[in-house]
Amino acid sequence: LLTTKVRQLLSFKPTKMEESAVLTAIQGGDRVSMRILNPSDVSITLDEEMVKKQWDKEKTKYKTPARLDLEAYVYPIKPAHAKPEEVKQFYTENLSLFTDENGSTQPFEVAQQRAFFELSKQVAKKEALKAYIEFKEGKIQGRKVEQVPLNNPAFPPEIATMIATKKEGESIKPFETPQGFMMFKILKKYPEALMSYEEAKPYVTMELRQTLTRQAMEEKAKEIFKNFNGADIGVVTRGSEGKFPTLTPQEGQKVLGELFASKKVDVVVVLEKRFVLLKVTAQHQLRDGAEKKRE
């Protein structure tokens, strides 16, 4: 009885006005004209003095990363001298390594080649640890590499963290890379430092060019909207991302999201490298086909 009473209290029929308000939001669309504004449509002036002034203002922003001089040695992963029964035994003892996308264990016939590679890798790792002792003692010579950034993508995060705690002259144990097991000595460490003007100049120039170009495009968009002449792409709704022939579906979703979030007639959507200019010429109700001007 209590449940029935609660259901009756929560059950109500919406009014015509409430239905209309919801349907307008869901079924409504905008008739729009569109124009694409590219960086090539504007021109900017950029000289040495402007770049130098920008660098003076933000010079603390431009820094060289922490760097290293290294002596590196890579122990390659070679095919192991293993008999078929040894490969089968390795497979049996390490079944968790041999599963398919569904989490099921692959039969040995399917996983045999991979089992041989994993076994070879395990053997190579043991040999690399032996070689590491000789490498530390200077009996094995590596290749010297200078000015390696600490944030080099070749270093796994845990190795980069380890390097930060090591001193000059200390070594890093072998770790796996696509080329084999790498080990190295830290010959010299260079801390993070501010860039000179010449070092920072390419970065400052690129960022300043992007900023000036965007400002010029914003001004150009304002001028275009004064006498807008775009392509009429018809009525668009929230699911019309494929209706923009020059945009990707992802870009289309962004454009539609900002279009329907805006209360303005003129809408500018900033994409990664271009602007999409939209003018709403009418609002459209899909139920009855009626159009009206957007105020």
Tab-separated table of C-alpha atoms in Angstrom:
chain	number	residue	atom	x	y	z
A	1	LEU	CA	0.000	0.000	0.000
A	2	LEU	CA	2.830	2.390	0.868
A	3	THR	CA	4.579	1.666	-2.422
A	4	THR	CA	1.349	2.259	-4.336
A	5	LYS	CA	0.849	5.628	-2.619
A	6	VAL	CA	4.411	6.711	-3.439
A	7	ARG	CA	3.962	5.736	-7.088
A	8	GLN	CA	0.741	7.735	-7.261
A	9	LEU	CA	2.448	10.778	-5.765
A	10	LEU	CA	5.326	10.561	-8.262
A	11	SER	CA	3.137	9.823	-11.271
A	12	PHE	CA	1.978	12.924	-13.087
A	13	LYS	CA	1.102	13.902	-16.620
A	14	PRO	CA	3.162	16.785	-18.030
A	15	THR	CA	1.316	19.860	-19.236
A	16	LYS	CA	1.343	20.920	-22.889
A	17	MET	CA	3.738	23.753	-22.013
A	18	GLU	CA	6.162	21.325	-20.295
A	19	GLU	CA	6.044	18.946	-23.251
A	20	SER	CA	6.712	21.796	-25.636
A	21	ALA	CA	9.680	23.057	-23.592
A	22	VAL	CA	11.341	19.617	-23.515
A	23	LEU	CA	10.665	18.879	-27.205
A	24	THR	CA	12.041	22.255	-28.225
A	25	ALA	CA	15.345	21.433	-26.531
A	26	ILE	CA	15.484	17.887	-27.922
A	27	GLN	CA	13.985	18.288	-31.394
A	28	GLY	CA	15.014	21.841	-32.158
A	29	GLY	CA	17.601	22.731	-34.752
A	30	ASP	CA	19.317	25.794	-36.199
A	31	ARG	CA	19.582	26.776	-39.818
A	32	VAL	CA	23.142	28.010	-40.244
A	33	SER	CA	25.595	29.374	-42.737
A	34	MET	CA	29.236	28.446	-42.296
A	35	ARG	CA	32.609	29.775	-43.296
A	36	ILE	CA	36.098	28.452	-42.465
A	37	LEU	CA	38.808	30.937	-41.488
A	38	ASN	CA	42.377	29.643	-41.920
A	39	PRO	CA	45.679	31.123	-40.674
A	40	SER	CA	46.607	31.747	-44.310
A	41	ASP	CA	43.672	34.184	-44.539
A	42	VAL	CA	45.440	36.703	-42.295
A	43	SER	CA	48.857	38.332	-42.309
A	44	ILE	CA	50.972	39.339	-39.335
A	45	THR	CA	54.152	41.322	-38.754
A	46	LEU	CA	56.861	39.674	-36.680
A	47	ASP	CA	60.393	41.016	-36.347
A	48	GLU	CA	63.482	40.482	-34.171
A	49	GLU	CA	62.608	43.316	-31.830
A	50	MET	CA	59.184	41.826	-31.049
A	51	VAL	CA	60.697	38.408	-30.374
A	52	LYS	CA	63.373	39.875	-28.095
A	53	LYS	CA	60.776	41.903	-26.197
A	54	GLN	CA	58.603	38.797	-25.691
A	55	TRP	CA	61.610	36.818	-24.450
A	56	ASP	CA	62.531	39.591	-21.981
A	57	LYS	CA	59.015	39.468	-20.602
A	58	GLU	CA	58.853	35.665	-20.203
A	59	LYS	CA	62.479	34.505	-20.135
A	60	THR	CA	61.998	32.446	-16.954
A	61	LYS	CA	59.551	30.282	-18.887
A	62	TYR	CA	62.190	28.932	-21.250
A	63	LYS	CA	64.531	26.404	-19.643
A	64	THR	CA	66.792	23.620	-20.784
A	65	PRO	CA	65.837	20.312	-19.139
A	66	ALA	CA	68.168	18.483	-16.789
A	67	ARG	CA	70.732	16.645	-18.956
A	68	LEU	CA	73.318	13.908	-18.670
A	69	ASP	CA	76.551	12.723	-20.216
A	70	LEU	CA	76.364	8.924	-20.301
A	71	GLU	CA	78.360	5.863	-21.133
A	72	ALA	CA	75.768	3.381	-22.363
A	73	TYR	CA	75.967	-0.297	-23.195
A	74	VAL	CA	73.185	-2.492	-24.581
A	75	TYR	CA	73.183	-6.256	-24.160
A	76	PRO	CA	71.162	-7.674	-27.077
A	77	ILE	CA	68.429	-10.287	-26.788
A	78	LYS	CA	69.760	-13.306	-28.677
A	79	PRO	CA	67.898	-16.526	-29.511
A	80	ALA	CA	68.425	-18.904	-26.599
A	81	HIS	CA	70.113	-22.270	-27.103
A	82	ALA	CA	67.114	-24.149	-25.747
A	83	LYS	CA	65.747	-27.595	-26.529
A	84	PRO	CA	62.031	-27.989	-27.379
A	85	GLU	CA	61.346	-29.616	-24.015
A	86	GLU	CA	62.956	-26.617	-22.242
A	87	VAL	CA	60.686	-24.245	-24.120
A	88	LYS	CA	57.681	-26.415	-23.196
A	89	GLN	CA	58.743	-26.405	-19.534
A	90	PHE	CA	59.120	-22.614	-19.565
A	91	TYR	CA	55.640	-22.314	-21.068
A	92	THR	CA	54.156	-24.587	-18.393
A	93	GLU	CA	55.803	-22.652	-15.562
A	94	ASN	CA	54.723	-19.233	-16.915
A	95	LEU	CA	51.181	-19.764	-18.210
A	96	SER	CA	50.139	-16.257	-17.143
A	97	LEU	CA	52.322	-14.846	-19.941
A	98	PHE	CA	50.417	-16.685	-22.632
A	99	THR	CA	46.806	-15.532	-22.645
A	100	ASP	CA	44.645	-14.212	-25.480
A	101	GLU	CA	42.485	-11.065	-25.506
A	102	ASN	CA	39.747	-12.944	-23.635
A	103	GLY	CA	42.089	-13.951	-20.815
A	104	SER	CA	42.157	-17.621	-21.870
A	105	THR	CA	45.448	-19.519	-21.846
A	106	GLN	CA	46.781	-20.135	-25.351
A	107	PRO	CA	47.702	-23.738	-26.171
A	108	PHE	CA	51.418	-24.434	-26.488
A	109	GLU	CA	51.124	-24.942	-30.253
A	110	VAL	CA	49.869	-21.362	-30.597
A	111	ALA	CA	52.188	-19.788	-28.000
A	112	GLN	CA	55.343	-21.764	-28.856
A	113	GLN	CA	57.087	-18.971	-30.756
A	114	ARG	CA	56.276	-16.415	-28.099
A	115	ALA	CA	57.412	-18.822	-25.379
A	116	PHE	CA	60.774	-19.175	-27.115
A	117	PHE	CA	61.125	-15.367	-27.295
A	118	GLU	CA	60.199	-14.894	-23.618
A	119	LEU	CA	62.684	-17.599	-22.649
A	120	SER	CA	65.376	-15.926	-24.762
A	121	LYS	CA	64.606	-12.627	-23.057
A	122	GLN	CA	64.904	-14.210	-19.606
A	123	VAL	CA	68.284	-15.749	-20.514
A	124	ALA	CA	69.475	-12.414	-21.954
A	125	LYS	CA	68.486	-10.598	-18.756
A	126	LYS	CA	70.608	-12.962	-16.627
A	127	GLU	CA	73.558	-12.515	-18.981
A	128	ALA	CA	73.070	-8.734	-18.971
A	129	LEU	CA	73.320	-8.679	-15.163
A	130	LYS	CA	76.638	-10.535	-15.414
A	131	ALA	CA	77.857	-8.094	-18.053
A	132	TYR	CA	76.788	-5.198	-15.806
A	133	ILE	CA	79.412	-6.176	-13.214
A	134	GLU	CA	82.164	-6.000	-15.839
A	135	PHE	CA	80.708	-2.781	-17.232
A	136	LYS	CA	80.867	-1.128	-13.798
A	137	GLU	CA	84.475	-2.220	-13.400
A	138	GLY	CA	85.430	-0.811	-16.797
A	139	LYS	CA	86.133	-4.192	-18.385
A	140	ILE	CA	83.357	-3.576	-20.938
A	141	GLN	CA	83.393	-0.260	-22.774
A	142	GLY	CA	80.135	1.412	-23.747
A	143	ARG	CA	79.296	4.255	-26.094
A	144	LYS	CA	79.540	7.799	-24.769
A	145	VAL	CA	76.509	10.012	-25.353
A	146	GLU	CA	76.481	13.690	-24.374
A	147	GLN	CA	73.710	16.088	-23.349
A	148	VAL	CA	70.924	13.503	-23.055
A	149	PRO	CA	67.729	15.101	-21.627
A	150	LEU	CA	66.544	13.463	-18.435
A	151	ASN	CA	63.017	13.449	-19.878
A	152	ASN	CA	64.214	11.369	-22.845
A	153	PRO	CA	61.327	9.015	-23.825
A	154	ALA	CA	63.849	6.135	-23.976
A	155	PHE	CA	63.940	6.257	-20.157
A	156	PRO	CA	60.984	4.580	-18.403
A	157	PRO	CA	59.565	6.791	-15.613
A	158	GLU	CA	61.085	4.614	-12.883
A	159	ILE	CA	64.534	4.886	-14.523
A	160	ALA	CA	64.266	8.683	-14.809
A	161	THR	CA	63.373	8.800	-11.103
A	162	MET	CA	66.356	6.591	-10.279
A	163	ILE	CA	68.712	8.772	-12.329
A	164	ALA	CA	67.626	11.840	-10.355
A	165	THR	CA	68.866	10.179	-7.143
A	166	LYS	CA	72.179	8.971	-8.581
A	167	LYS	CA	75.464	10.859	-8.471
A	168	GLU	CA	78.103	11.304	-11.139
A	169	GLY	CA	80.126	8.106	-11.514
A	170	GLU	CA	77.273	5.833	-10.400
A	171	SER	CA	75.618	3.270	-12.671
A	172	ILE	CA	72.110	2.134	-13.595
A	173	LYS	CA	71.370	-1.598	-13.744
A	174	PRO	CA	70.127	-3.155	-17.009
A	175	PHE	CA	66.562	-2.308	-18.004
A	176	GLU	CA	64.622	-3.549	-20.981
A	177	THR	CA	64.411	-1.516	-24.199
A	178	PRO	CA	63.360	-2.527	-27.752
A	179	GLN	CA	67.085	-2.857	-28.587
A	180	GLY	CA	67.927	-5.076	-25.616
A	181	PHE	CA	68.916	-4.572	-21.985
A	182	MET	CA	70.486	-1.132	-21.510
A	183	MET	CA	72.867	-0.148	-18.720
A	184	PHE	CA	74.822	3.050	-18.295
A	185	LYS	CA	77.132	5.118	-16.150
A	186	ILE	CA	76.405	8.742	-15.303
A	187	LEU	CA	79.504	10.676	-16.393
A	188	LYS	CA	78.177	14.190	-15.760
A	189	LYS	CA	74.893	15.777	-14.681
A	190	TYR	CA	73.667	19.182	-15.835
A	191	PRO	CA	70.851	20.777	-13.826
A	192	GLU	CA	67.879	22.560	-15.376
A	193	ALA	CA	68.914	26.052	-16.509
A	194	LEU	CA	67.452	29.146	-18.158
A	195	MET	CA	67.923	29.270	-21.912
A	196	SER	CA	69.925	32.021	-23.506
A	197	TYR	CA	68.094	34.234	-25.989
A	198	GLU	CA	69.564	32.337	-28.943
A	199	GLU	CA	68.491	28.996	-27.458
A	200	ALA	CA	64.976	30.217	-26.688
A	201	LYS	CA	64.477	32.216	-29.883
A	202	PRO	CA	62.882	29.411	-31.983
A	203	TYR	CA	60.377	28.607	-29.227
A	204	VAL	CA	59.553	32.258	-28.539
A	205	THR	CA	59.128	32.938	-32.256
A	206	MET	CA	56.775	29.983	-32.729
A	207	GLU	CA	54.595	30.863	-29.729
A	208	LEU	CA	54.485	34.568	-30.591
A	209	ARG	CA	53.555	33.763	-34.184
A	210	GLN	CA	50.694	31.563	-32.952
A	211	THR	CA	49.461	34.277	-30.570
A	212	LEU	CA	49.564	37.037	-33.192
A	213	THR	CA	47.910	34.810	-35.786
A	214	ARG	CA	45.067	33.971	-33.422
A	215	GLN	CA	44.565	37.654	-32.560
A	216	ALA	CA	44.513	38.540	-36.268
A	217	MET	CA	41.977	35.784	-36.939
A	218	GLU	CA	39.744	37.032	-34.133
A	219	GLU	CA	39.776	40.534	-35.670
A	220	LYS	CA	39.178	39.105	-39.137
A	221	ALA	CA	36.177	37.135	-37.837
A	222	LYS	CA	34.612	40.336	-36.465
A	223	GLU	CA	34.987	41.998	-39.881
A	224	ILE	CA	33.531	38.986	-41.715
A	225	PHE	CA	30.410	38.948	-39.515
A	226	LYS	CA	29.669	42.564	-40.472
A	227	ASN	CA	28.836	41.361	-43.983
A	228	PHE	CA	28.675	37.585	-43.612
A	229	ASN	CA	28.719	35.520	-46.784
A	230	GLY	CA	28.907	31.853	-45.842
A	231	ALA	CA	27.682	28.557	-47.273
A	232	ASP	CA	24.160	27.614	-46.212
A	233	ILE	CA	24.439	24.075	-44.794
A	234	GLY	CA	20.784	23.812	-43.872
A	235	VAL	CA	19.305	22.820	-40.527
A	236	VAL	CA	21.603	21.172	-38.000
A	237	THR	CA	20.674	19.398	-34.770
A	238	ARG	CA	22.765	18.025	-31.927
A	239	GLY	CA	23.392	14.849	-33.931
A	240	SER	CA	24.460	16.498	-37.183
A	241	GLU	CA	28.262	16.260	-36.729
A	242	GLY	CA	28.560	14.549	-40.130
A	243	LYS	CA	26.914	17.476	-41.904
A	244	PHE	CA	30.109	19.548	-42.015
A	245	PRO	CA	31.979	18.256	-45.113
A	246	THR	CA	35.326	19.886	-44.267
A	247	LEU	CA	35.389	18.822	-40.606
A	248	THR	CA	36.101	15.526	-38.879
A	249	PRO	CA	33.270	14.003	-36.788
A	250	GLN	CA	35.137	15.059	-33.624
A	251	GLU	CA	35.429	18.637	-34.890
A	252	GLY	CA	31.759	18.518	-35.890
A	253	GLN	CA	30.790	17.510	-32.337
A	254	LYS	CA	32.783	20.426	-30.905
A	255	VAL	CA	31.155	22.858	-33.339
A	256	LEU	CA	27.644	21.641	-32.524
A	257	GLY	CA	28.296	21.702	-28.787
A	258	GLU	CA	29.403	25.341	-28.867
A	259	LEU	CA	26.696	26.327	-31.345
A	260	PHE	CA	23.839	25.065	-29.160
A	261	ALA	CA	25.474	26.348	-25.976
A	262	SER	CA	25.580	29.866	-27.410
A	263	LYS	CA	22.704	32.338	-27.290
A	264	LYS	CA	24.224	34.493	-30.022
A	265	VAL	CA	23.499	34.628	-33.727
A	266	ASP	CA	27.195	34.840	-34.636
A	267	VAL	CA	29.265	31.960	-33.275
A	268	VAL	CA	33.032	31.426	-33.560
A	269	VAL	CA	34.366	27.933	-32.821
A	270	VAL	CA	38.140	27.741	-32.425
A	271	LEU	CA	39.630	24.475	-33.654
A	272	GLU	CA	43.285	23.469	-33.457
A	273	LYS	CA	44.380	25.259	-36.645
A	274	ARG	CA	41.311	27.134	-37.919
A	275	PHE	CA	38.165	28.978	-36.946
A	276	VAL	CA	34.645	27.911	-37.874
A	277	LEU	CA	32.350	30.922	-38.322
A	278	LEU	CA	28.636	30.204	-38.026
A	279	LYS	CA	25.667	32.515	-38.515
A	280	VAL	CA	22.281	31.273	-37.303
A	281	THR	CA	19.652	32.438	-39.774
A	282	ALA	CA	16.625	30.698	-38.218
A	283	GLN	CA	15.536	28.279	-35.531
A	284	HIS	CA	13.769	25.170	-36.708
A	285	GLN	CA	11.290	22.927	-34.864
A	286	LEU	CA	11.454	19.446	-36.341
A	287	ARG	CA	7.937	18.477	-35.219
A	288	ASP	CA	6.032	20.936	-37.327
A	289	GLY	CA	8.720	22.231	-39.691
A	290	ALA	CA	8.171	25.794	-38.513
A	291	GLU	CA	11.092	28.195	-38.696
A	292	LYS	CA	11.577	31.443	-36.862
A	293	LYS	CA	14.304	34.040	-36.699
A	294	ARG	CA	16.623	33.820	-33.728
A	295	GLU	CA	16.622	37.127	-31.852
